[in-house]
mmCIF file of C-alpha atoms in Angstrom:
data_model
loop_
_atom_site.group_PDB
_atom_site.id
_atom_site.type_symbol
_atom_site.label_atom_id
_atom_site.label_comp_id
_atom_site.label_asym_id
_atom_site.label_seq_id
_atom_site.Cartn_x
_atom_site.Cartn_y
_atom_site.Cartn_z
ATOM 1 C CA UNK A 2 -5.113 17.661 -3.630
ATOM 2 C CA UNK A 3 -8.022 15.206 -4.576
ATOM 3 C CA UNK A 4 -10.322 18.528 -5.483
ATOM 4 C CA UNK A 5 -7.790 19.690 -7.464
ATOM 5 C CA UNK A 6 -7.180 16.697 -9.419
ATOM 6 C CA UNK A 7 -10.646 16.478 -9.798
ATOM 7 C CA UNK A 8 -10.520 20.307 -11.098
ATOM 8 C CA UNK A 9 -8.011 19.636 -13.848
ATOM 9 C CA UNK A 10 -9.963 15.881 -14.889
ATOM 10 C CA UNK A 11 -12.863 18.443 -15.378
ATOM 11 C CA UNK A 12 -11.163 21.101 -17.213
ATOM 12 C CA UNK A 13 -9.575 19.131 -20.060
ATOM 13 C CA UNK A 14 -12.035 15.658 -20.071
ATOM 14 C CA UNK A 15 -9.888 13.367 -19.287
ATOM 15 C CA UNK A 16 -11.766 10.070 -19.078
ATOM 16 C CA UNK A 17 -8.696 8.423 -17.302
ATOM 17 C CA UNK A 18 -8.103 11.162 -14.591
ATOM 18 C CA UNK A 19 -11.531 10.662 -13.765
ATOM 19 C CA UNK A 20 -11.114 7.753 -12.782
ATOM 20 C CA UNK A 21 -7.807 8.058 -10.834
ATOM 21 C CA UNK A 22 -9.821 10.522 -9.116
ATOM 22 C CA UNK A 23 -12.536 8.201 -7.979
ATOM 23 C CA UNK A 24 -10.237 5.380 -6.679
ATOM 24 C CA UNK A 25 -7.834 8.373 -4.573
ATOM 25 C CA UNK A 26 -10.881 10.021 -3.120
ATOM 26 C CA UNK A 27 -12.133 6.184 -2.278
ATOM 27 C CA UNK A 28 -8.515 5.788 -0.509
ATOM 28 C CA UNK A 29 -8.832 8.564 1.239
ATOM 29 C CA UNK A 30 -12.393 8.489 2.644
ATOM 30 C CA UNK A 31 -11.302 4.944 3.945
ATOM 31 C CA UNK A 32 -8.383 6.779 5.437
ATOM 32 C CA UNK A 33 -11.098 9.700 6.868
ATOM 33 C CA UNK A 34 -13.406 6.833 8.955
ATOM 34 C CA UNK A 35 -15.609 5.900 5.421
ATOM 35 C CA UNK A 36 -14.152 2.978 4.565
ATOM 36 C CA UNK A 37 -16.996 1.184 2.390
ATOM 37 C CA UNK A 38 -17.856 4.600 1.091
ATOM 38 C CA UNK A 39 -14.065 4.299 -0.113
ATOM 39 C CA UNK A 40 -14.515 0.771 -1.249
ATOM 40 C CA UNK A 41 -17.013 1.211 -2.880
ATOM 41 C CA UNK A 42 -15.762 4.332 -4.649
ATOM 42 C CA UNK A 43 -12.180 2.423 -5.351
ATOM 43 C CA UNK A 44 -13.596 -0.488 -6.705
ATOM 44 C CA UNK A 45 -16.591 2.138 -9.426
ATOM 45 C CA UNK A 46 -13.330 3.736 -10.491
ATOM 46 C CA UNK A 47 -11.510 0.536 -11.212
ATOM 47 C CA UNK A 48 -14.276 -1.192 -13.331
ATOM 48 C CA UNK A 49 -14.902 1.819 -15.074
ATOM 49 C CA UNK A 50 -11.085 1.810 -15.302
ATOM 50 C CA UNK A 51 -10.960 -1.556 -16.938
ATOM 51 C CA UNK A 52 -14.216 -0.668 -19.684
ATOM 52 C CA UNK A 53 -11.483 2.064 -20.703
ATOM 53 C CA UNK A 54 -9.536 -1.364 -21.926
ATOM 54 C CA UNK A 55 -6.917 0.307 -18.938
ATOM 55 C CA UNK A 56 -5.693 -2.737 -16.750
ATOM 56 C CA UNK A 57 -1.979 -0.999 -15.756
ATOM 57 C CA UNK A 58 -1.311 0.099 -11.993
ATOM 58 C CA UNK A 59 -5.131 -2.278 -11.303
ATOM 59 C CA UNK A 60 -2.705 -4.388 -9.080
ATOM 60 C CA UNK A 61 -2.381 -1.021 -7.171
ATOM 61 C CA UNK A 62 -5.817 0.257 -6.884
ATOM 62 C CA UNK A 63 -6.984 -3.372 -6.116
ATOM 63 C CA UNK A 64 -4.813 -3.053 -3.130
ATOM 64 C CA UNK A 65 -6.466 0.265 -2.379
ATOM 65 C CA UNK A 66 -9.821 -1.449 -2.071
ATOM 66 C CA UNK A 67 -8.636 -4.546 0.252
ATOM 67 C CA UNK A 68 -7.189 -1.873 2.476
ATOM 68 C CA UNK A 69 -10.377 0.045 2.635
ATOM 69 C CA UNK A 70 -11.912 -3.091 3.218
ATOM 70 C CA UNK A 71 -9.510 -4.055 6.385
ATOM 71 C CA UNK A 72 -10.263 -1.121 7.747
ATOM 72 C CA UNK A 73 -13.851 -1.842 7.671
ATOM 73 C CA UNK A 74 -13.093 -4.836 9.781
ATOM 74 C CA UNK A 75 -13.661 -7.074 6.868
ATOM 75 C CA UNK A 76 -11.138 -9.268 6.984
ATOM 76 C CA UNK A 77 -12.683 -12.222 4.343
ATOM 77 C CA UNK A 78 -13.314 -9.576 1.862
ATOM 78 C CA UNK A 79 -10.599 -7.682 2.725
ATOM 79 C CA UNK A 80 -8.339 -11.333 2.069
ATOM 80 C CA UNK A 81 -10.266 -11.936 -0.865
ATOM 81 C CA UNK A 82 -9.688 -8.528 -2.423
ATOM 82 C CA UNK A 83 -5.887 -8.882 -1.669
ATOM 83 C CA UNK A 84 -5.711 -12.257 -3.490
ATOM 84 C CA UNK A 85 -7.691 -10.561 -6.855
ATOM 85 C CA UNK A 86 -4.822 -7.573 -6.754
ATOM 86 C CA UNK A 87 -1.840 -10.235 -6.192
ATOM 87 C CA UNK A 88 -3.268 -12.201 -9.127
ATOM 88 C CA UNK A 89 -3.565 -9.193 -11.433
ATOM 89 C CA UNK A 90 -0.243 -8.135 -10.472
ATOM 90 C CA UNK A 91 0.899 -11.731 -11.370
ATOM 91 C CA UNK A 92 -1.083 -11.786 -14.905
ATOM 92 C CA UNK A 93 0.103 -8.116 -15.644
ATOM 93 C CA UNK A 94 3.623 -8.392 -14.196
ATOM 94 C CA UNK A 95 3.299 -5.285 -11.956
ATOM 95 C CA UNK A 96 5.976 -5.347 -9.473
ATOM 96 C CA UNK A 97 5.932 -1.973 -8.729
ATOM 97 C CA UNK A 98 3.035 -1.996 -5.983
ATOM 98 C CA UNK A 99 4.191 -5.742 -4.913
ATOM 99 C CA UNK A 100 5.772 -4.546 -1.397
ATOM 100 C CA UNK A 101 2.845 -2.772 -0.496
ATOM 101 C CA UNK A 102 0.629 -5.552 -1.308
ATOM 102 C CA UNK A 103 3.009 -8.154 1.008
ATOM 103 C CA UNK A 104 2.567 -5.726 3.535
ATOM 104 C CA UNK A 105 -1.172 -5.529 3.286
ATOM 105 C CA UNK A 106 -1.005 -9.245 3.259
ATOM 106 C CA UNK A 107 0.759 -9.275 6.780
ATOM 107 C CA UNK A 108 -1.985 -6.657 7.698
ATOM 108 C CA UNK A 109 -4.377 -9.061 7.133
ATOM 109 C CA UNK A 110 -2.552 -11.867 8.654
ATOM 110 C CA UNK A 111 -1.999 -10.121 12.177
ATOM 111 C CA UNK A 112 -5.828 -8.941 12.206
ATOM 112 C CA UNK A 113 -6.285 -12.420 12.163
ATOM 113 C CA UNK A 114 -3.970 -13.966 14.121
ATOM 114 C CA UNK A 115 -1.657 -15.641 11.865
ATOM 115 C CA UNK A 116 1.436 -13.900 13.089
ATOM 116 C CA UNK A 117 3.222 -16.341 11.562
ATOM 117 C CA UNK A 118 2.578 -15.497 7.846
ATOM 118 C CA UNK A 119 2.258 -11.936 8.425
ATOM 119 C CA UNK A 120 5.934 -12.198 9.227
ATOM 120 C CA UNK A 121 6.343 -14.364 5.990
ATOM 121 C CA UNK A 122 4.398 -11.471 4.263
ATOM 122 C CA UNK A 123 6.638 -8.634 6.028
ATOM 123 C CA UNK A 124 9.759 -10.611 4.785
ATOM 124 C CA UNK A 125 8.564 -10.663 1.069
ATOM 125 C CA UNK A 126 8.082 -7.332 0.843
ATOM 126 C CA UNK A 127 11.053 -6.464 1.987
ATOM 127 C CA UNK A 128 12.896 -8.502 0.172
ATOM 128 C CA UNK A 129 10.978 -7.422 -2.996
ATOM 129 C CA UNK A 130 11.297 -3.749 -1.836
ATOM 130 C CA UNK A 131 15.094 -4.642 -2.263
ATOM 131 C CA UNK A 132 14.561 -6.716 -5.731
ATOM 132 C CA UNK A 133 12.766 -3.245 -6.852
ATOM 133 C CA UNK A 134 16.000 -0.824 -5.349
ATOM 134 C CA UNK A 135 13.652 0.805 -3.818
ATOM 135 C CA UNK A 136 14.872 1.986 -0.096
ATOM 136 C CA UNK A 137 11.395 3.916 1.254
ATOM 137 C CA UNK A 138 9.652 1.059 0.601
ATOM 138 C CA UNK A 139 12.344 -1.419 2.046
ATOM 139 C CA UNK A 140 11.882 1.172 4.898
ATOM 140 C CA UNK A 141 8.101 0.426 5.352
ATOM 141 C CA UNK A 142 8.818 -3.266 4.945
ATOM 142 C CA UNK A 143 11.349 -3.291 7.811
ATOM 143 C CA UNK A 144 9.902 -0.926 10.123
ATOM 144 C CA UNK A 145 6.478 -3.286 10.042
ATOM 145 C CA UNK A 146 9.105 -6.088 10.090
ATOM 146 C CA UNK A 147 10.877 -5.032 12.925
ATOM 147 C CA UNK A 148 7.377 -3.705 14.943
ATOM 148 C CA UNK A 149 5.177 -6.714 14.521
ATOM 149 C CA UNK A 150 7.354 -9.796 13.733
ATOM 150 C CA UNK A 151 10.511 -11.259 14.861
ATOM 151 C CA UNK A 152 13.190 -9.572 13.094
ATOM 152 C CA UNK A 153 16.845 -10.500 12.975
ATOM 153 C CA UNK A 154 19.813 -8.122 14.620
ATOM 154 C CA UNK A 155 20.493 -7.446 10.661
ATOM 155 C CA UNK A 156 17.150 -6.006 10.096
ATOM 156 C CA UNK A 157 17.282 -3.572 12.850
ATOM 157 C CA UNK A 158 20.952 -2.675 11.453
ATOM 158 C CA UNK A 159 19.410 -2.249 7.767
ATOM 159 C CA UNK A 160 16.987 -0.408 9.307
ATOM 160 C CA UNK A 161 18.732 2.032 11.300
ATOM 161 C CA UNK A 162 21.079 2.391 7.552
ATOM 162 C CA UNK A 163 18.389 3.452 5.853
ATOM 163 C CA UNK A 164 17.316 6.534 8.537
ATOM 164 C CA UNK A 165 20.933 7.559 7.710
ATOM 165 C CA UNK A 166 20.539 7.235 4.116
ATOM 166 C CA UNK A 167 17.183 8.674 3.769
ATOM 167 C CA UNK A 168 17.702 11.885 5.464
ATOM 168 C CA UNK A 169 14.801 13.752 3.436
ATOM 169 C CA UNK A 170 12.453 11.322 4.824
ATOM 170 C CA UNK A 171 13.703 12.309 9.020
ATOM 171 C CA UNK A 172 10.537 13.714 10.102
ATOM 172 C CA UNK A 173 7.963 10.754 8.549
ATOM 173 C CA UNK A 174 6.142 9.239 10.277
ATOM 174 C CA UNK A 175 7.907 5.410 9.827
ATOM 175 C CA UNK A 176 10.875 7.215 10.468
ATOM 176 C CA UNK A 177 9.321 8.343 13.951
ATOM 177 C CA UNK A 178 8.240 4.552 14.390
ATOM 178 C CA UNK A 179 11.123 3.320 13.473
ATOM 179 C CA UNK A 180 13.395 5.379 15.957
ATOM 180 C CA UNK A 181 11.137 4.543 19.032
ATOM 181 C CA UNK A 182 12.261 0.764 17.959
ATOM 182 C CA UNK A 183 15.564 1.578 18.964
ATOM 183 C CA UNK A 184 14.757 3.643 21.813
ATOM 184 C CA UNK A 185 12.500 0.182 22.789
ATOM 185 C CA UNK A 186 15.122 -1.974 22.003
#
């Protein structure tokens, strides 16, 4: 998908595609094992990004490069990175990546330690994952909820609600993860 992106940015010039490009090929070298290949990547496309006067989705993309980062084992940077994206969501009032970013957060938190406020971090994004309507990513939020924290009997019920109401998303993969809860449970 990335080459043929890159295919179309080519064809027509688009300055902006390009880089969109760069920061999705920088996700998903992190993804492939190259994580600060992808970080670095993510975070050329995203101050090229900003020259083009382009700050909308940054929140987003600056998430991109704190999870490359945490996968590098970087968990300072990857923290630091985290708190820039959470900021420029805050400045730009970009909710839309905000339970992705809380879940990042309790990434971050558990790779440290602090189970404690990754759990604070799962609960915000699920609760903003419900402030947004939006039930995949209130799925995401509870099934790292309900795998890593202490989660309530209603969170396992809201969980096992959205399976049923999300049949289209049955063979996920946080589906999968989210049925062996039950079958653990």
């Amino acid at each position: 998908v990335a080459d043929e992106m890159q295919t179309l940015v080519d064809e027509f010039s688009l300055a902006q595609g390009r880089t969109a490009c760069g920061w999705f090929r920088g996700w998903a070298d992190a993804r492939k094992g190259e994580p600060l290949e992808g970080h670095r990547r993510i975070r050329k496309a995203y101050e090229e990004n900003i020259q083009f006067g382009m700050r909308s989705g940054a929140s987003e993309v600056l998430g991109y490069a704190a999870e490359a980062l945490l996968l590098a084992g970087d968990r300072d940077a990857a923290q630091a990175q985290l708190e820039e994206a959470l900021q420029v969501a805050n400045e730009l009032g970009e909710r839309v990546y905000l339970p992705q970013l809380w879940l990042l957060d309790a990434a971050v938190a558990r790779a440290g330690g602090r189970t404690d406020a990754g759990g604070t971090s799962a609960r915000r994004a699920v609760d903003e994952a419900r402030a947004q309507e939006a039930p995949w990513l209130e799925l995401l939020a509870l099934v790292d909820l309900c795998e890593h924290h202490v989660a309530s009997a209603e969170d396992r019920q809201a969980l096992e609600a959205l399976i049923d109401r999300l049949p289209e998303a049955r063979d996920t993969e946080p589906v999968r993860r989210a049925r062996s809860l039950f079958k653990t449970a």
